[in-house]
GROMACS .gro file of C-alpha atoms in nm:
model
  320
    1MET     CA    1  15.091  12.736  11.696
    2VAL     CA    2  14.813  12.625  11.462
    3ALA     CA    3  14.525  12.873  11.440
    4LEU     CA    4  14.183  12.711  11.406
    5TYR     CA    5  13.864  12.908  11.339
    6VAL     CA    6  13.523  12.756  11.421
    7ASP     CA    7  13.266  12.924  11.196
    8LEU     CA    8  12.952  12.776  11.352
    9PRO     CA    9  12.655  12.910  11.549
   10SER     CA   10  12.697  12.823  11.915
   11GLU     CA   11  12.390  12.598  11.917
   12LEU     CA   12  12.514  12.394  11.620
   13GLU     CA   13  12.865  12.374  11.767
   14GLY     CA   14  12.713  12.232  12.086
   15GLU     CA   15  12.523  11.970  11.888
   16LEU     CA   16  12.832  11.864  11.693
   17PHE     CA   17  13.094  11.862  11.968
   18GLY     CA   18  13.057  11.723  12.317
   19PRO     CA   19  13.305  11.813  12.592
   20ASP     CA   20  13.557  11.551  12.481
   21GLU     CA   21  13.553  11.657  12.117
   22THR     CA   22  13.576  12.025  12.214
   23ALA     CA   23  13.880  11.945  12.427
   24ARG     CA   24  14.039  11.763  12.134
   25LEU     CA   25  13.980  12.062  11.907
   26GLU     CA   26  14.143  12.292  12.159
   27SER     CA   27  14.439  12.057  12.188
   28PHE     CA   28  14.522  12.113  11.822
   29GLY     CA   29  14.607  12.481  11.866
   30ARG     CA   30  14.450  12.820  11.925
   31VAL     CA   31  14.075  12.803  11.863
   32SER     CA   32  13.897  13.125  11.769
   33ARG     CA   33  13.533  13.205  11.706
   34ALA     CA   34  13.543  13.582  11.679
   35ARG     CA   35  13.841  13.682  11.464
   36ASP     CA   36  13.895  13.692  11.089
   37ARG     CA   37  13.834  13.338  10.971
   38LEU     CA   38  14.085  13.381  10.687
   39ALA     CA   39  14.356  13.450  10.944
   40ALA     CA   40  14.341  13.083  11.043
   41ASP     CA   41  14.529  12.776  10.922
   42ILE     CA   42  14.223  12.553  10.958
   43LEU     CA   43  13.860  12.655  10.913
   44VAL     CA   44  13.561  12.456  11.041
   45THR     CA   45  13.236  12.544  10.862
   46GLY     CA   46  12.876  12.430  10.871
   47TRP     CA   47  12.524  12.518  10.764
   48GLY     CA   48  12.503  12.894  10.712
   49SER     CA   49  12.875  12.958  10.667
   50ALA     CA   50  12.955  13.222  10.406
   51PRO     CA   51  13.137  13.131  10.083
   52LEU     CA   52  13.511  13.177  10.063
   53PRO     CA   53  13.630  13.471   9.856
   54ALA     CA   54  13.790  13.386   9.522
   55ASP     CA   55  14.129  13.448   9.683
   56PRO     CA   56  14.117  13.341  10.048
   57GLY     CA   57  14.487  13.418  10.094
   58SER     CA   58  14.781  13.192  10.151
   59ARG     CA   59  14.741  13.113  10.521
   60LEU     CA   60  14.427  12.899  10.508
   61LYS     CA   61  14.535  12.542  10.435
   62LEU     CA   62  14.241  12.321  10.536
   63LEU     CA   63  13.863  12.365  10.541
   64VAL     CA   64  13.661  12.096  10.717
   65HIS     CA   65  13.289  12.124  10.653
   66SER     CA   66  13.075  11.973  10.926
   67ALA     CA   67  12.777  11.922  10.695
   68GLY     CA   68  12.721  11.794  10.341
   69THR     CA   69  12.756  11.988  10.018
   70ILE     CA   70  13.041  12.239   9.988
   71ARG     CA   71  12.928  12.384   9.656
   72HIS     CA   72  12.819  12.709   9.821
   73LEU     CA   73  13.150  12.743  10.006
   74VAL     CA   74  13.433  12.655   9.768
   75THR     CA   75  13.483  12.609   9.396
   76PRO     CA   76  13.706  12.368   9.204
   77ALA     CA   77  13.943  12.662   9.160
   78HIS     CA   78  13.996  12.675   9.536
   79LEU     CA   79  14.085  12.306   9.538
   80SER     CA   80  14.318  12.341   9.240
   81SER     CA   81  14.500  12.627   9.412
   82GLY     CA   82  14.608  12.405   9.699
   83LEU     CA   83  14.335  12.447   9.961
   84ARG     CA   84  14.244  12.110  10.105
   85VAL     CA   85  13.880  12.044  10.182
   86SER     CA   86  13.705  11.769  10.374
   87GLN     CA   87  13.339  11.718  10.458
   88ALA     CA   88  13.144  11.524  10.717
   89SER     CA   89  12.852  11.408  10.504
   90ALA     CA   90  12.936  11.046  10.584
   91GLY     CA   91  12.812  11.118  10.935
   92MET     CA   92  12.467  11.194  10.800
   93ALA     CA   93  12.425  10.889  10.578
   94GLN     CA   94  12.257  10.654  10.826
   95SER     CA   95  12.010  10.916  10.947
   96VAL     CA   96  11.905  11.010  10.593
   97ALA     CA   97  11.883  10.643  10.490
   98GLU     CA   98  11.659  10.566  10.788
   99LEU     CA   99  11.429  10.853  10.694
  100ALA     CA  100  11.414  10.718  10.338
  101LEU     CA  101  11.328  10.374  10.477
  102PHE     CA  102  11.054  10.522  10.693
  103MET     CA  103  10.917  10.707  10.390
  104THR     CA  104  10.929  10.389  10.183
  105ILE     CA  105  10.729  10.184  10.432
  106SER     CA  106  10.491  10.473  10.503
  107ARG     CA  107  10.406  10.515  10.136
  108LEU     CA  108  10.373  10.140  10.074
  109ARG     CA  109  10.122  10.127  10.359
  110ASP     CA  110   9.972  10.474  10.290
  111LEU     CA  111  10.030  10.552  10.658
  112ASP     CA  112  10.020  10.929  10.613
  113GLN     CA  113   9.673  10.903  10.458
  114VAL     CA  114   9.563  10.661  10.728
  115ASP     CA  115   9.676  10.918  10.985
  116ARG     CA  116   9.473  11.191  10.813
  117VAL     CA  117   9.162  10.975  10.819
  118MET     CA  118   9.215  10.882  11.184
  119THR     CA  119   9.271  11.238  11.301
  120THR     CA  120   9.022  11.429  11.084
  121ASN     CA  121   8.740  11.199  10.979
  122LEU     CA  122   8.700  10.945  11.259
  123ARG     CA  123   8.596  11.169  11.544
  124ASP     CA  124   8.358  10.895  11.658
  125HIS     CA  125   8.652  10.650  11.665
  126ALA     CA  126   8.458  10.403  11.449
  127TRP     CA  127   8.755  10.288  11.250
  128HIS     CA  128   8.600   9.948  11.186
  129ASN     CA  129   8.370  10.128  10.940
  130ALA     CA  130   8.655  10.294  10.750
  131ASP     CA  131   8.807  10.145  10.437
  132PHE     CA  132   9.183  10.186  10.463
  133GLY     CA  133   9.254   9.951  10.175
  134LEU     CA  134   9.538   9.702  10.157
  135GLY     CA  135   9.895   9.814  10.187
  136ARG     CA  136  10.210   9.651  10.054
  137THR     CA  137  10.508   9.502  10.238
  138LEU     CA  138  10.865   9.601  10.169
  139ALA     CA  139  10.961   9.233  10.165
  140GLY     CA  140  10.915   9.111   9.811
  141THR     CA  141  10.887   9.462   9.667
  142THR     CA  142  11.128   9.574   9.395
  143VAL     CA  143  11.311   9.889   9.503
  144GLY     CA  144  11.515  10.085   9.252
  145VAL     CA  145  11.798  10.297   9.391
  146ILE     CA  146  11.943  10.575   9.178
  147GLY     CA  147  12.293  10.655   9.302
  148ALA     CA  148  12.527  10.446   9.515
  149SER     CA  149  12.620  10.741   9.733
  150ARG     CA  150  12.692  10.698  10.103
  151VAL     CA  151  12.321  10.740  10.171
  152GLY     CA  152  12.230  10.516   9.878
  153ARG     CA  153  12.449  10.238  10.013
  154ALA     CA  154  12.307  10.271  10.364
  155TYR     CA  155  11.952  10.268  10.226
  156LEU     CA  156  12.028   9.962  10.013
  157LYS     CA  157  12.152   9.778  10.321
  158LEU     CA  158  11.828   9.855  10.503
  159VAL     CA  159  11.587   9.759  10.226
  160VAL     CA  160  11.778   9.444  10.130
  161ALA     CA  161  11.777   9.335  10.495
  162SER     CA  162  11.400   9.386  10.489
  163GLY     CA  163  11.360   9.142  10.200
  164ALA     CA  164  11.325   9.384   9.910
  165GLN     CA  165  11.457   9.304   9.563
  166ALA     CA  166  11.704   9.582   9.486
  167LEU     CA  167  11.790   9.733   9.150
  168LEU     CA  168  12.064   9.993   9.119
  169TYR     CA  169  12.156  10.255   8.863
  170ASP     CA  170  12.494  10.422   8.898
  171PRO     CA  171  12.720  10.480   8.594
  172TYR     CA  172  13.029  10.483   8.818
  173LEU     CA  173  12.972  10.134   8.957
  174ASP     CA  174  13.032   9.792   8.804
  175GLU     CA  175  12.825   9.476   8.841
  176ARG     CA  176  13.055   9.325   9.102
  177GLU     CA  177  13.026   9.630   9.327
  178ALA     CA  178  12.649   9.636   9.287
  179LYS     CA  179  12.627   9.268   9.376
  180GLU     CA  180  12.827   9.333   9.692
  181LEU     CA  181  12.559   9.587   9.786
  182GLY     CA  182  12.289   9.325   9.731
  183ALA     CA  183  12.159   9.489   9.415
  184ARG     CA  184  12.143   9.421   9.043
  185LEU     CA  185  12.297   9.690   8.826
  186VAL     CA  186  12.058   9.795   8.548
  187PRO     CA  187  12.008  10.083   8.303
  188LEU     CA  188  11.803  10.374   8.434
  189GLU     CA  189  11.501  10.314   8.211
  190LEU     CA  190  11.481   9.947   8.313
  191LEU     CA  191  11.503  10.045   8.679
  192LEU     CA  192  11.216  10.289   8.640
  193THR     CA  193  10.986  10.045   8.459
  194SER     CA  194  11.062   9.758   8.699
  195SER     CA  195  11.049   9.923   9.042
  196ALA     CA  196  10.752   9.970   9.272
  197VAL     CA  197  10.967  10.214   9.470
  198VAL     CA  198  11.224  10.450   9.317
  199ALA     CA  199  11.463  10.614   9.566
  200LEU     CA  200  11.692  10.901   9.468
  201HIS     CA  201  12.037  10.911   9.626
  202ALA     CA  202  12.248  11.075   9.353
  203PRO     CA  203  12.444  11.403   9.355
  204VAL     CA  204  12.334  11.695   9.139
  205THR     CA  205  12.562  11.732   8.838
  206ALA     CA  206  12.517  11.855   8.484
  207GLU     CA  207  12.422  11.498   8.390
  208THR     CA  208  12.179  11.435   8.677
  209ARG     CA  209  11.993  11.767   8.691
  210HIS     CA  210  11.628  11.690   8.604
  211MET     CA  211  11.729  11.333   8.522
  212LEU     CA  212  11.374  11.237   8.610
  213ASP     CA  213  11.186  11.439   8.350
  214ALA     CA  214  10.831  11.386   8.227
  215LYS     CA  215  10.930  11.100   7.998
  216ARG     CA  216  11.120  10.908   8.265
  217LEU     CA  217  10.863  10.973   8.537
  218SER     CA  218  10.601  10.824   8.307
  219LEU     CA  219  10.797  10.497   8.311
  220ILE     CA  220  10.731  10.440   8.682
  221PRO     CA  221  10.451  10.182   8.710
  222ASP     CA  222  10.103  10.274   8.832
  223ARG     CA  223  10.095  10.289   9.215
  224GLY     CA  224  10.470  10.344   9.208
  225VAL     CA  225  10.640  10.544   9.482
  226LEU     CA  226  10.910  10.808   9.440
  227ILE     CA  227  11.134  10.880   9.741
  228ASN     CA  228  11.359  11.188   9.733
  229THR     CA  229  11.579  11.268  10.031
  230ALA     CA  230  11.869  11.381   9.808
  231ARG     CA  231  11.819  11.697   9.601
  232SER     CA  232  11.505  11.838   9.439
  233ALA     CA  233  11.701  11.936   9.125
  234LEU     CA  234  11.722  11.567   9.032
  235VAL     CA  235  11.355  11.583   8.935
  236ASP     CA  236  11.161  11.810   8.700
  237THR     CA  237  10.923  11.948   8.961
  238GLU     CA  238  10.642  12.043   8.724
  239ALA     CA  239  10.654  11.700   8.561
  240LEU     CA  240  10.636  11.535   8.902
  241LEU     CA  241  10.345  11.757   9.004
  242ASN     CA  242  10.160  11.651   8.689
  243GLU     CA  243  10.207  11.283   8.773
  244LEU     CA  244  10.097  11.336   9.132
  245ARG     CA  245   9.793  11.541   9.033
  246SER     CA  246   9.677  11.245   8.826
  247GLY     CA  247   9.703  11.017   9.130
  248ARG     CA  248   9.889  10.759   8.924
  249ILE     CA  249  10.192  10.750   9.156
  250SER     CA  250  10.274  10.879   9.502
  251ALA     CA  251  10.583  11.037   9.655
  252ALA     CA  252  10.767  11.114   9.976
  253LEU     CA  253  10.985  11.423   9.967
  254ASP     CA  254  11.235  11.578  10.207
  255VAL     CA  255  11.377  11.829   9.956
  256PHE     CA  256  11.217  12.103   9.749
  257ASP     CA  257  11.308  12.371   9.496
  258ASN     CA  258  11.212  12.639   9.747
  259GLU     CA  259  11.279  12.581  10.115
  260PRO     CA  260  11.093  12.638  10.334
  261LEU     CA  261  10.786  12.566  10.125
  262PRO     CA  262  10.575  12.879  10.059
  263ALA     CA  263  10.236  12.884  10.231
  264ASP     CA  264  10.060  12.873   9.895
  265SER     CA  265  10.264  12.580   9.760
  266GLU     CA  266  10.062  12.308   9.592
  267TRP     CA  267  10.269  12.047   9.776
  268TRP     CA  268  10.063  12.113  10.090
  269ARG     CA  269   9.740  12.019   9.913
  270LEU     CA  270   9.837  11.694   9.742
  271PRO     CA  271   9.692  11.391   9.927
  272ASN     CA  272   9.940  11.139   9.782
  273VAL     CA  273  10.260  11.305   9.902
  274LEU     CA  274  10.436  11.263  10.235
  275LEU     CA  275  10.633  11.580  10.319
  276THR     CA  276  10.917  11.637  10.563
  277PRO     CA  277  11.108  11.967  10.602
  278HIS     CA  278  11.460  11.866  10.488
  279LEU     CA  279  11.531  11.694  10.818
  280GLY     CA  280  11.701  11.379  10.692
  281ALA     CA  281  12.019  11.445  10.889
  282GLN     CA  282  11.856  11.602  11.193
  283THR     CA  283  11.930  11.343  11.458
  284TRP     CA  284  12.146  11.360  11.767
  285HIS     CA  285  12.354  11.062  11.651
  286SER     CA  286  12.414  11.222  11.314
  287ARG     CA  287  12.537  11.548  11.465
  288ARG     CA  288  12.781  11.377  11.699
  289THR     CA  289  12.912  11.154  11.420
  290GLN     CA  290  12.966  11.460  11.200
  291GLY     CA  291  13.153  11.633  11.481
  292ALA     CA  292  13.372  11.328  11.538
  293ILE     CA  293  13.460  11.322  11.166
  294VAL     CA  294  13.559  11.690  11.176
  295VAL     CA  295  13.789  11.638  11.472
  296ASP     CA  296  13.945  11.325  11.327
  297GLU     CA  297  14.009  11.486  10.989
  298ILE     CA  298  14.193  11.773  11.158
  299ARG     CA  299  14.394  11.524  11.362
  300ARG     CA  300  14.487  11.331  11.050
  301TYR     CA  301  14.585  11.647  10.864
  302LEU     CA  302  14.813  11.766  11.143
  303ALA     CA  303  14.970  11.419  11.168
  304GLY     CA  304  15.040  11.410  10.794
  305LEU     CA  305  14.796  11.124  10.737
  306GLU     CA  306  14.557  11.076  10.447
  307LEU     CA  307  14.221  11.246  10.494
  308ARG     CA  308  13.932  11.001  10.488
  309HIS     CA  309  13.671  11.240  10.352
  310GLU     CA  310  13.870  11.475  10.131
  311VAL     CA  311  13.707  11.647   9.833
  312ARG     CA  312  13.948  11.700   9.546
  313ALA     CA  313  13.911  11.894   9.225
  314ASP     CA  314  13.859  11.571   9.028
  315THR     CA  315  13.590  11.445   9.266
  316TYR     CA  316  13.419  11.780   9.331
  317ASP     CA  317  13.113  11.708   9.113
  318LEU     CA  318  13.052  11.368   9.271
  319MET     CA  319  13.123  11.447   9.636
  320ALA     CA  320  13.032  11.811   9.672
   0.00000   0.00000   0.00000
């Protein structure tokens, strides 16, 4: 009988798997939550799961991660040794893309600053005397997307449907694929100089770490908006802080170098930044979709079918 270990807090397991999905998991074999996880054939992991040891033993054959990145769990060496790994990040793409869309519209309309004025300065409710300025519509705005990841593609679909002109930078895509996504493929520097909104949706690799340094951030036009729901390491934080201190551009951020943000962090005090606490994937629909992916990947593995979300040694840097 197949031994399956669920390495998840009970609350998260309940969010991921409803009664039907739990029953399907239990139909695959013996499900354990309290024994040695390396004594299982299949391991289900999630946020907070501990890394695998360098040598996890010969019994463990499949790890299915219910969240996104697996970098903290497994290394390319694990994958090269025969362990198969799948992840459920595709289940989070729509939720993260919708947050990025909300951030985009909020920054174009300065809605976070409007809210501050309404709730702190207009105690007499005399908003007809306040100068909120003129916002911008997403329709007709040029949006530059860095990275045609799952989230990047979902975000592109949303902004293109809203009437935005989309530019795309992704060295792994060709012009035909970009056109199918409704975008024009351009070099990174051209994207930065031409976009009113720049949205980051790339993985962190040796090539993309701090890809937006001081020089590239300076290319974003005045009043430009930077959206980052991907990874903070894509941006040189000090360079971004310098740009934001000047007031030349604004930003909306869901990811930070240190999470949670320290109480004395400057991010709290900047008026031109919309902050959210890394909650891009925190929706009920996202959790259930992630859980369904986990169950289906296990089903496919046991049936000898191709895994739909497998991470291999040669795709580790791009998918992990």
